[in-house]
Amino acid sequence: MSEIKVNPAILSGFMELLPEDQVRFDRLKEIIEGEFRTYGFWPLDTPAIERCEVLFSKGGGETAKQVYRIDPEAHSVEQALRFDLTVPLARYVALHSSELAFPFRRYQIAKVYRGERSQKGRYREFYQCDIDIIGRDRLSVDNDAEIASVIYRVFKRIGITGVTFCINNRRLLNGFFRYLQIEDTESVLRAIDKRDKIGDEGVAKILAELGLSEDVSEEIFGFLSPRGSNDRTFAVLRGLADQIRCCGAEGPESESLRVYEEGVDELERVYRRMQLFGVPEENIRIDLSITRGLDYYTGTVFETFLNGYESVGSVCSGGRYDDLASNFTKEHLPGIGLSIGLTRLFYQLDAAGLLPEDEEYLKAVVLPMSADDTDAAVAAVNALRDAGIRSQIYLEGGKVKKKFGYADRVKAAFAVMIGESERESGTASVKNLRTGEQESVALRDLAEFILAR
Amino acid sequence: MSEIKVNPAILSGFMELLPEDQVRFDRLKEIIEGEFRTYGFWPLDTPAIERCEVLFSKGGGETAKQVYRIDPEAHSVEQALRFDLTVPLARYVALHSSELAFPFRRYQIAKVYRGERSQKGRYREFYQCDIDIIGRDRLSVDNDAEIASVIYRVFKRIGITGVTFCINNRRLLNGFFRYLQIEDTESVLRAIDKRDKIGDEGVAKILAELGLSEDVSEEIFGFLSPRGSNDRTFAVLRGLADQIRCCGAEGPESESLRVYEEGVDELERVYRRMQLFGVPEENIRIDLSITRGLDYYTGTVFETFLNGYESVGSVCSGGRYDDLASNFTKEHLPGIGLSIGLTRLFYQLDAAGLLPEDEEYLKAVVLPMSADDTDAAVAAVNALRDAGIRSQIYLEGGKVKKKFGYADRVKAAFAVMIGESERESGTASVKNLRTGEQESVALRDLAEFILAR
């Protein structure tokens, strides 16, 4: 063995947790996974490494720069770590479509990799929790409402009901922009998406660069501005349609009106249905400025904010896409999906003190007082484990104080002591490590005693 | 969108499952994880990418050739995907030792990566399920017995009790080899480890190459050969010690005798304690030919075979190491650990028909008969989900036959139909899709009805 030690540091932008925090992280993950399953989403696990051809099938761009490529010297096929779970889903559905039942509902909770510049709140390896519903040829917009409601349930389970869904519809925006005779609607959508980061002035600057007049720009800002209640917003949206119609929309104008009204209809339907699926009205806000940056969204888009913690940004985002896997298959596969950035969410909830209450991980540590007590102590821990009680036996020698110190250190709920007198009487001395109370319990009742707490 | 489609294939040596198989895979994983937790092992999740300096801290060798390196062009620090979970554990414990309670018990279930030549039963990405107990300075050998017993419980939970633990002790072998005046005991151990693959003749050839005489070689084969019962094996092992002692062992011989007897004592203790921890005697075989190839094992070593399926090889292997993290820290950290190759195990159990019985993943699919029934159907599925019943609503239009076809396709246990008459009477028609039986159930009793099945 060399005398020079290797530094055991991890790479910058990566994270790992101490055991107690890992338990809290896993608990959050389990809540999310539990609700995904209750909603009938099926688990999916795809390879972390994909062919570059697959990963960049929609073109490279910013993503290609960030991707973790596998050393090309060593492999004949160009390959890299996935940067999201949507591209692997598209590939999976295209590859297996003949074997899947549509609508296909899947969840995937897995790590993705992005070689971003390291900074606070940005991770190079992080968990995404995705759910998607994929139709073949068509998919009811009611699914858009259902999928958002899952997230309400997730946060309710965590203990957070102060969550606001900001929903919008791309079709509505596209119809309106076309009515304004804007051709490059994608660029306008992307500009508006940056509003939180660069402010109205920044957006106005981009719009001017895109060749939009100040009048048009003002009309856009006016359109995006909040209108008070959701009902008021819908009234304004409907009013605008009537206004266009009155002016006698013709040709391209009537087409943009049609798209616009379809968008308003969808948005209102999703809004109503979300309530039917259990999201209270006060947790939903029609927000016309939500656009989502990604090109592939075509209808519903939404972001989710924790009330009072809006500054941390959206904790769950998603939307509707018309055609998931057009790069891989001729089949028409519309879908609705959303994603939670779990790693970031964990740190945000932790910092805000919003994580679910701690329970102890270990129920009991069995402490044989001397080597002679090992047999009886093993019998005791066997009985606890048979009853499904998470428990451990301390098998090292040493002083009693050290043994109790260990039980304290691992934050067990109970220390179960077995010494000579306990052995003779077929009992254990059970100490509640929260209250300090100690009781003598017959060994045959031990599991029941601990379960009853 | 380009007209030329990208092939949605995955890389060779990687795997992904169809949804139903994924559910079966996850069930197996959950059983393993559940038992790991019941035994009080703490979860751990380390980065999939590590610095090469860490991964190769024990030297490169065969492993370095197989590793998936990240493109060195793009990163200033050499990095690669982990090839096992033991090196990351060693790094983790060295990095965080001041914050951990020792003995530190952790489990990790995660993917590892090896760029092996693709062949049947070999995966380039696969799950390992590891448990380890790490002591600081010392760790009782009783932990070796406990850790093996976890695996017995895992297989029992899967429904397999025909499992044989072949256990041995490296110290015992080392003592014996030194008594035979063999200096390079590591090479002899590695040769014996290949016995299953290359046969006795192959091993004999290597031993000759190592410079061992035919007499010594024969003595080794004699020593390794089975002796019938475990008690008989221990009697032979003790007898050999007496024989050496009678011949008047002195100097190096008395040292090799000491090491040998320590090994026999440890092996017998682990054997007895395993039974105390619940592994029946008939499931344990003292097998002196088990050596494990890895250099770092120093005491207990074991492999696990499924009775009647010995040809698939060991399904779980492990052993004792004196010093886990000597490359990273001056602290002395002895430990005992084991690993299940889950991906391979899944396919092996599946092929042998030994996977746990299928249950349906989805309990219910709610089918609104027409658009007018959607509100009532959503209320029904909300109630099911509130009761924790895994269920789904079919939100697409279409013919009744198509709706039932979907419920069949996703193998739900029940189809819950809501049409006009059900709506009027506040009921649902619940069809058991296994038996074909159909019943009318009041909506308020729906969850209870399905739970009662």
PDB file of N, CA and C in Angstrom, chain B residues 380-439:
ATOM      1  N   ALA B 380     -65.041   9.123  -8.790  1.00  0.00           N
ATOM      2  CA  ALA B 380     -64.782   7.730  -8.388  1.00  0.00           C
ATOM      3  C   ALA B 380     -63.286   7.455  -8.291  1.00  0.00           C
ATOM      4  N   VAL B 381     -62.539   7.886  -9.292  1.00  0.00           N
ATOM      5  CA  VAL B 381     -61.096   7.599  -9.261  1.00  0.00           C
ATOM      6  C   VAL B 381     -60.418   8.410  -8.155  1.00  0.00           C
ATOM      7  N   ASN B 382     -60.913   9.623  -7.892  1.00  0.00           N
ATOM      8  CA  ASN B 382     -60.392  10.396  -6.751  1.00  0.00           C
ATOM      9  C   ASN B 382     -60.558   9.617  -5.447  1.00  0.00           C
ATOM     10  N   ALA B 383     -61.739   9.021  -5.278  1.00  0.00           N
ATOM     11  CA  ALA B 383     -62.015   8.276  -4.034  1.00  0.00           C
ATOM     12  C   ALA B 383     -61.088   7.069  -3.921  1.00  0.00           C
ATOM     13  N   LEU B 384     -60.870   6.389  -5.046  1.00  0.00           N
ATOM     14  CA  LEU B 384     -59.971   5.225  -5.018  1.00  0.00           C
ATOM     15  C   LEU B 384     -58.559   5.668  -4.634  1.00  0.00           C
ATOM     16  N   ARG B 385     -58.092   6.729  -5.249  1.00  0.00           N
ATOM     17  CA  ARG B 385     -56.733   7.205  -4.976  1.00  0.00           C
ATOM     18  C   ARG B 385     -56.609   7.713  -3.548  1.00  0.00           C
ATOM     19  N   ASP B 386     -57.650   8.361  -3.041  1.00  0.00           N
ATOM     20  CA  ASP B 386     -57.614   8.808  -1.642  1.00  0.00           C
ATOM     21  C   ASP B 386     -57.421   7.619  -0.699  1.00  0.00           C
ATOM     22  N   ALA B 387     -57.943   6.466  -1.113  1.00  0.00           N
ATOM     23  CA  ALA B 387     -57.803   5.259  -0.290  1.00  0.00           C
ATOM     24  C   ALA B 387     -56.497   4.532  -0.603  1.00  0.00           C
ATOM     25  N   GLY B 388     -55.641   5.151  -1.429  1.00  0.00           N
ATOM     26  CA  GLY B 388     -54.342   4.541  -1.726  1.00  0.00           C
ATOM     27  C   GLY B 388     -54.407   3.408  -2.737  1.00  0.00           C
ATOM     28  N   ILE B 389     -55.534   3.292  -3.432  1.00  0.00           N
ATOM     29  CA  ILE B 389     -55.685   2.222  -4.427  1.00  0.00           C
ATOM     30  C   ILE B 389     -55.113   2.686  -5.771  1.00  0.00           C
ATOM     31  N   ARG B 390     -54.183   1.900  -6.291  1.00  0.00           N
ATOM     32  CA  ARG B 390     -53.526   2.265  -7.550  1.00  0.00           C
ATOM     33  C   ARG B 390     -54.534   2.162  -8.681  1.00  0.00           C
ATOM     34  N   SER B 391     -54.894   3.276  -9.255  1.00  0.00           N
ATOM     35  CA  SER B 391     -55.991   3.261 -10.209  1.00  0.00           C
ATOM     36  C   SER B 391     -55.840   4.373 -11.231  1.00  0.00           C
ATOM     37  N   GLN B 392     -56.625   4.232 -12.266  1.00  0.00           N
ATOM     38  CA  GLN B 392     -56.504   5.101 -13.424  1.00  0.00           C
ATOM     39  C   GLN B 392     -57.882   5.366 -13.980  1.00  0.00           C
ATOM     40  N   ILE B 393     -58.032   6.504 -14.633  1.00  0.00           N
ATOM     41  CA  ILE B 393     -59.273   6.768 -15.358  1.00  0.00           C
ATOM     42  C   ILE B 393     -58.935   6.826 -16.837  1.00  0.00           C
ATOM     43  N   TYR B 394     -59.785   6.240 -17.648  1.00  0.00           N
ATOM     44  CA  TYR B 394     -59.583   6.268 -19.097  1.00  0.00           C
ATOM     45  C   TYR B 394     -60.332   7.480 -19.634  1.00  0.00           C
ATOM     46  N   LEU B 395     -59.601   8.456 -20.114  1.00  0.00           N
ATOM     47  CA  LEU B 395     -60.201   9.748 -20.444  1.00  0.00           C
ATOM     48  C   LEU B 395     -60.474   9.925 -21.929  1.00  0.00           C
ATOM     49  N   GLU B 396     -60.127   8.924 -22.737  1.00  0.00           N
ATOM     50  CA  GLU B 396     -60.328   9.043 -24.181  1.00  0.00           C
ATOM     51  C   GLU B 396     -61.768   8.679 -24.524  1.00  0.00           C
ATOM     52  N   GLY B 397     -62.231   9.196 -25.647  1.00  0.00           N
ATOM     53  CA  GLY B 397     -63.554   8.813 -26.118  1.00  0.00           C
ATOM     54  C   GLY B 397     -63.489   7.424 -26.745  1.00  0.00           C
ATOM     55  N   GLY B 398     -64.451   7.127 -27.603  1.00  0.00           N
ATOM     56  CA  GLY B 398     -64.404   5.869 -28.333  1.00  0.00           C
ATOM     57  C   GLY B 398     -65.417   4.870 -27.839  1.00  0.00           C
ATOM     58  N   LYS B 399     -65.397   3.717 -28.492  1.00  0.00           N
ATOM     59  CA  LYS B 399     -66.403   2.691 -28.191  1.00  0.00           C
ATOM     60  C   LYS B 399     -66.109   1.972 -26.877  1.00  0.00           C
ATOM     61  N   VAL B 400     -67.149   1.431 -26.286  1.00  0.00           N
ATOM     62  CA  VAL B 400     -67.030   0.707 -25.022  1.00  0.00           C
ATOM     63  C   VAL B 400     -66.033  -0.437 -25.143  1.00  0.00           C
ATOM     64  N   LYS B 401     -66.063  -1.103 -26.279  1.00  0.00           N
ATOM     65  CA  LYS B 401     -65.171  -2.244 -26.486  1.00  0.00           C
ATOM     66  C   LYS B 401     -63.706  -1.819 -26.376  1.00  0.00           C
ATOM     67  N   LYS B 402     -63.418  -0.671 -26.953  1.00  0.00           N
ATOM     68  CA  LYS B 402     -62.059  -0.148 -26.920  1.00  0.00           C
ATOM     69  C   LYS B 402     -61.643   0.161 -25.477  1.00  0.00           C
ATOM     70  N   LYS B 403     -62.580   0.705 -24.718  1.00  0.00           N
ATOM     71  CA  LYS B 403     -62.287   1.046 -23.323  1.00  0.00           C
ATOM     72  C   LYS B 403     -61.964  -0.209 -22.504  1.00  0.00           C
ATOM     73  N   PHE B 404     -62.788  -1.242 -22.707  1.00  0.00           N
ATOM     74  CA  PHE B 404     -62.516  -2.502 -22.000  1.00  0.00           C
ATOM     75  C   PHE B 404     -61.207  -3.128 -22.469  1.00  0.00           C
ATOM     76  N   GLY B 405     -60.980  -2.993 -23.760  1.00  0.00           N
ATOM     77  CA  GLY B 405     -59.726  -3.515 -24.313  1.00  0.00           C
ATOM     78  C   GLY B 405     -58.532  -2.903 -23.612  1.00  0.00           C
ATOM     79  N   TYR B 406     -58.626  -1.604 -23.315  1.00  0.00           N
ATOM     80  CA  TYR B 406     -57.525  -0.928 -22.631  1.00  0.00           C
ATOM     81  C   TYR B 406     -57.347  -1.480 -21.214  1.00  0.00           C
ATOM     82  N   ALA B 407     -58.448  -1.622 -20.493  1.00  0.00           N
ATOM     83  CA  ALA B 407     -58.372  -2.137 -19.115  1.00  0.00           C
ATOM     84  C   ALA B 407     -57.755  -3.535 -19.084  1.00  0.00           C
ATOM     85  N   ASP B 408     -58.097  -4.328 -20.117  1.00  0.00           N
ATOM     86  CA  ASP B 408     -57.497  -5.667 -20.237  1.00  0.00           C
ATOM     87  C   ASP B 408     -56.009  -5.571 -20.533  1.00  0.00           C
ATOM     88  N   ARG B 409     -55.689  -4.715 -21.448  1.00  0.00           N
ATOM     89  CA  ARG B 409     -54.314  -4.562 -21.915  1.00  0.00           C
ATOM     90  C   ARG B 409     -53.371  -4.172 -20.777  1.00  0.00           C
ATOM     91  N   VAL B 410     -53.822  -3.303 -19.876  1.00  0.00           N
ATOM     92  CA  VAL B 410     -52.964  -2.895 -18.760  1.00  0.00           C
ATOM     93  C   VAL B 410     -53.126  -3.843 -17.572  1.00  0.00           C
ATOM     94  N   LYS B 411     -53.871  -4.949 -17.794  1.00  0.00           N
ATOM     95  CA  LYS B 411     -54.021  -6.006 -16.795  1.00  0.00           C
ATOM     96  C   LYS B 411     -54.520  -5.510 -15.441  1.00  0.00           C
ATOM     97  N   ALA B 412     -55.472  -4.583 -15.483  1.00  0.00           N
ATOM     98  CA  ALA B 412     -56.073  -4.118 -14.231  1.00  0.00           C
ATOM     99  C   ALA B 412     -56.870  -5.257 -13.592  1.00  0.00           C
ATOM    100  N   ALA B 413     -57.020  -5.207 -12.275  1.00  0.00           N
ATOM    101  CA  ALA B 413     -57.826  -6.212 -11.592  1.00  0.00           C
ATOM    102  C   ALA B 413     -59.314  -5.962 -11.822  1.00  0.00           C
ATOM    103  N   PHE B 414     -59.698  -4.686 -11.837  1.00  0.00           N
ATOM    104  CA  PHE B 414     -61.110  -4.340 -11.980  1.00  0.00           C
ATOM    105  C   PHE B 414     -61.320  -3.255 -13.035  1.00  0.00           C
ATOM    106  N   ALA B 415     -62.408  -3.379 -13.786  1.00  0.00           N
ATOM    107  CA  ALA B 415     -62.892  -2.258 -14.590  1.00  0.00           C
ATOM    108  C   ALA B 415     -64.096  -1.681 -13.860  1.00  0.00           C
ATOM    109  N   VAL B 416     -64.073  -0.376 -13.669  1.00  0.00           N
ATOM    110  CA  VAL B 416     -65.160   0.302 -12.955  1.00  0.00           C
ATOM    111  C   VAL B 416     -65.907   1.165 -13.968  1.00  0.00           C
ATOM    112  N   MET B 417     -67.115   0.732 -14.337  1.00  0.00           N
ATOM    113  CA  MET B 417     -67.861   1.432 -15.379  1.00  0.00           C
ATOM    114  C   MET B 417     -68.856   2.406 -14.786  1.00  0.00           C
ATOM    115  N   ILE B 418     -68.887   3.578 -15.371  1.00  0.00           N
ATOM    116  CA  ILE B 418     -69.878   4.560 -14.946  1.00  0.00           C
ATOM    117  C   ILE B 418     -70.569   5.117 -16.185  1.00  0.00           C
ATOM    118  N   GLY B 419     -71.862   4.783 -16.311  1.00  0.00           N
ATOM    119  CA  GLY B 419     -72.679   5.279 -17.423  1.00  0.00           C
ATOM    120  C   GLY B 419     -73.898   6.007 -16.850  1.00  0.00           C
ATOM    121  N   GLU B 420     -74.855   6.224 -17.714  1.00  0.00           N
ATOM    122  CA  GLU B 420     -76.005   7.031 -17.292  1.00  0.00           C
ATOM    123  C   GLU B 420     -76.742   6.410 -16.109  1.00  0.00           C
ATOM    124  N   SER B 421     -77.021   5.102 -16.199  1.00  0.00           N
ATOM    125  CA  SER B 421     -77.816   4.482 -15.131  1.00  0.00           C
ATOM    126  C   SER B 421     -77.044   4.464 -13.819  1.00  0.00           C
ATOM    127  N   GLU B 422     -75.727   4.198 -13.907  1.00  0.00           N
ATOM    128  CA  GLU B 422     -74.907   4.224 -12.691  1.00  0.00           C
ATOM    129  C   GLU B 422     -74.924   5.618 -12.067  1.00  0.00           C
ATOM    130  N   ARG B 423     -74.808   6.607 -12.952  1.00  0.00           N
ATOM    131  CA  ARG B 423     -74.770   7.978 -12.457  1.00  0.00           C
ATOM    132  C   ARG B 423     -76.060   8.317 -11.715  1.00  0.00           C
ATOM    133  N   GLU B 424     -77.153   7.887 -12.295  1.00  0.00           N
ATOM    134  CA  GLU B 424     -78.448   8.198 -11.683  1.00  0.00           C
ATOM    135  C   GLU B 424     -78.630   7.504 -10.338  1.00  0.00           C
ATOM    136  N   SER B 425     -78.082   6.300 -10.239  1.00  0.00           N
ATOM    137  CA  SER B 425     -78.276   5.548  -8.985  1.00  0.00           C
ATOM    138  C   SER B 425     -77.099   5.713  -8.023  1.00  0.00           C
ATOM    139  N   GLY B 426     -76.097   6.528  -8.402  1.00  0.00           N
ATOM    140  CA  GLY B 426     -74.942   6.726  -7.507  1.00  0.00           C
ATOM    141  C   GLY B 426     -74.146   5.455  -7.297  1.00  0.00           C
ATOM    142  N   THR B 427     -74.023   4.657  -8.347  1.00  0.00           N
ATOM    143  CA  THR B 427     -73.295   3.388  -8.243  1.00  0.00           C
ATOM    144  C   THR B 427     -72.232   3.306  -9.347  1.00  0.00           C
ATOM    145  N   ALA B 428     -71.479   2.224  -9.295  1.00  0.00           N
ATOM    146  CA  ALA B 428     -70.575   1.879 -10.386  1.00  0.00           C
ATOM    147  C   ALA B 428     -70.767   0.399 -10.678  1.00  0.00           C
ATOM    148  N   SER B 429     -70.608   0.000 -11.932  1.00  0.00           N
ATOM    149  CA  SER B 429     -70.611  -1.429 -12.261  1.00  0.00           C
ATOM    150  C   SER B 429     -69.168  -1.892 -12.260  1.00  0.00           C
ATOM    151  N   VAL B 430     -68.863  -2.789 -11.341  1.00  0.00           N
ATOM    152  CA  VAL B 430     -67.473  -3.200 -11.145  1.00  0.00           C
ATOM    153  C   VAL B 430     -67.284  -4.601 -11.700  1.00  0.00           C
ATOM    154  N   LYS B 431     -66.418  -4.715 -12.679  1.00  0.00           N
ATOM    155  CA  LYS B 431     -66.180  -6.019 -13.289  1.00  0.00           C
ATOM    156  C   LYS B 431     -64.806  -6.529 -12.872  1.00  0.00           C
ATOM    157  N   ASN B 432     -64.817  -7.733 -12.293  1.00  0.00           N
ATOM    158  CA  ASN B 432     -63.562  -8.405 -11.960  1.00  0.00           C
ATOM    159  C   ASN B 432     -62.992  -8.981 -13.253  1.00  0.00           C
ATOM    160  N   LEU B 433     -61.868  -8.455 -13.694  1.00  0.00           N
ATOM    161  CA  LEU B 433     -61.349  -8.833 -15.015  1.00  0.00           C
ATOM    162  C   LEU B 433     -60.657 -10.196 -15.012  1.00  0.00           C
ATOM    163  N   ARG B 434     -60.469 -10.784 -13.834  1.00  0.00           N
ATOM    164  CA  ARG B 434     -59.941 -12.150 -13.783  1.00  0.00           C
ATOM    165  C   ARG B 434     -61.076 -13.159 -13.943  1.00  0.00           C
ATOM    166  N   THR B 435     -62.175 -12.912 -13.206  1.00  0.00           N
ATOM    167  CA  THR B 435     -63.252 -13.902 -13.163  1.00  0.00           C
ATOM    168  C   THR B 435     -64.384 -13.552 -14.123  1.00  0.00           C
ATOM    169  N   GLY B 436     -64.442 -12.284 -14.553  1.00  0.00           N
ATOM    170  CA  GLY B 436     -65.548 -11.872 -15.404  1.00  0.00           C
ATOM    171  C   GLY B 436     -66.795 -11.487 -14.636  1.00  0.00           C
ATOM    172  N   GLU B 437     -66.808 -11.720 -13.328  1.00  0.00           N
ATOM    173  CA  GLU B 437     -67.960 -11.348 -12.494  1.00  0.00           C
ATOM    174  C   GLU B 437     -68.191  -9.845 -12.507  1.00  0.00           C
ATOM    175  N   GLN B 438     -69.437  -9.463 -12.497  1.00  0.00           N
ATOM    176  CA  GLN B 438     -69.751  -8.033 -12.463  1.00  0.00           C
ATOM    177  C   GLN B 438     -70.760  -7.740 -11.364  1.00  0.00           C
ATOM    178  N   GLU B 439     -70.527  -6.650 -10.633  1.00  0.00           N
ATOM    179  CA  GLU B 439     -71.417  -6.286  -9.533  1.00  0.00           C
ATOM    180  C   GLU B 439     -71.702  -4.804  -9.561  1.00  0.00           C
TER     181      GLU B 439
END
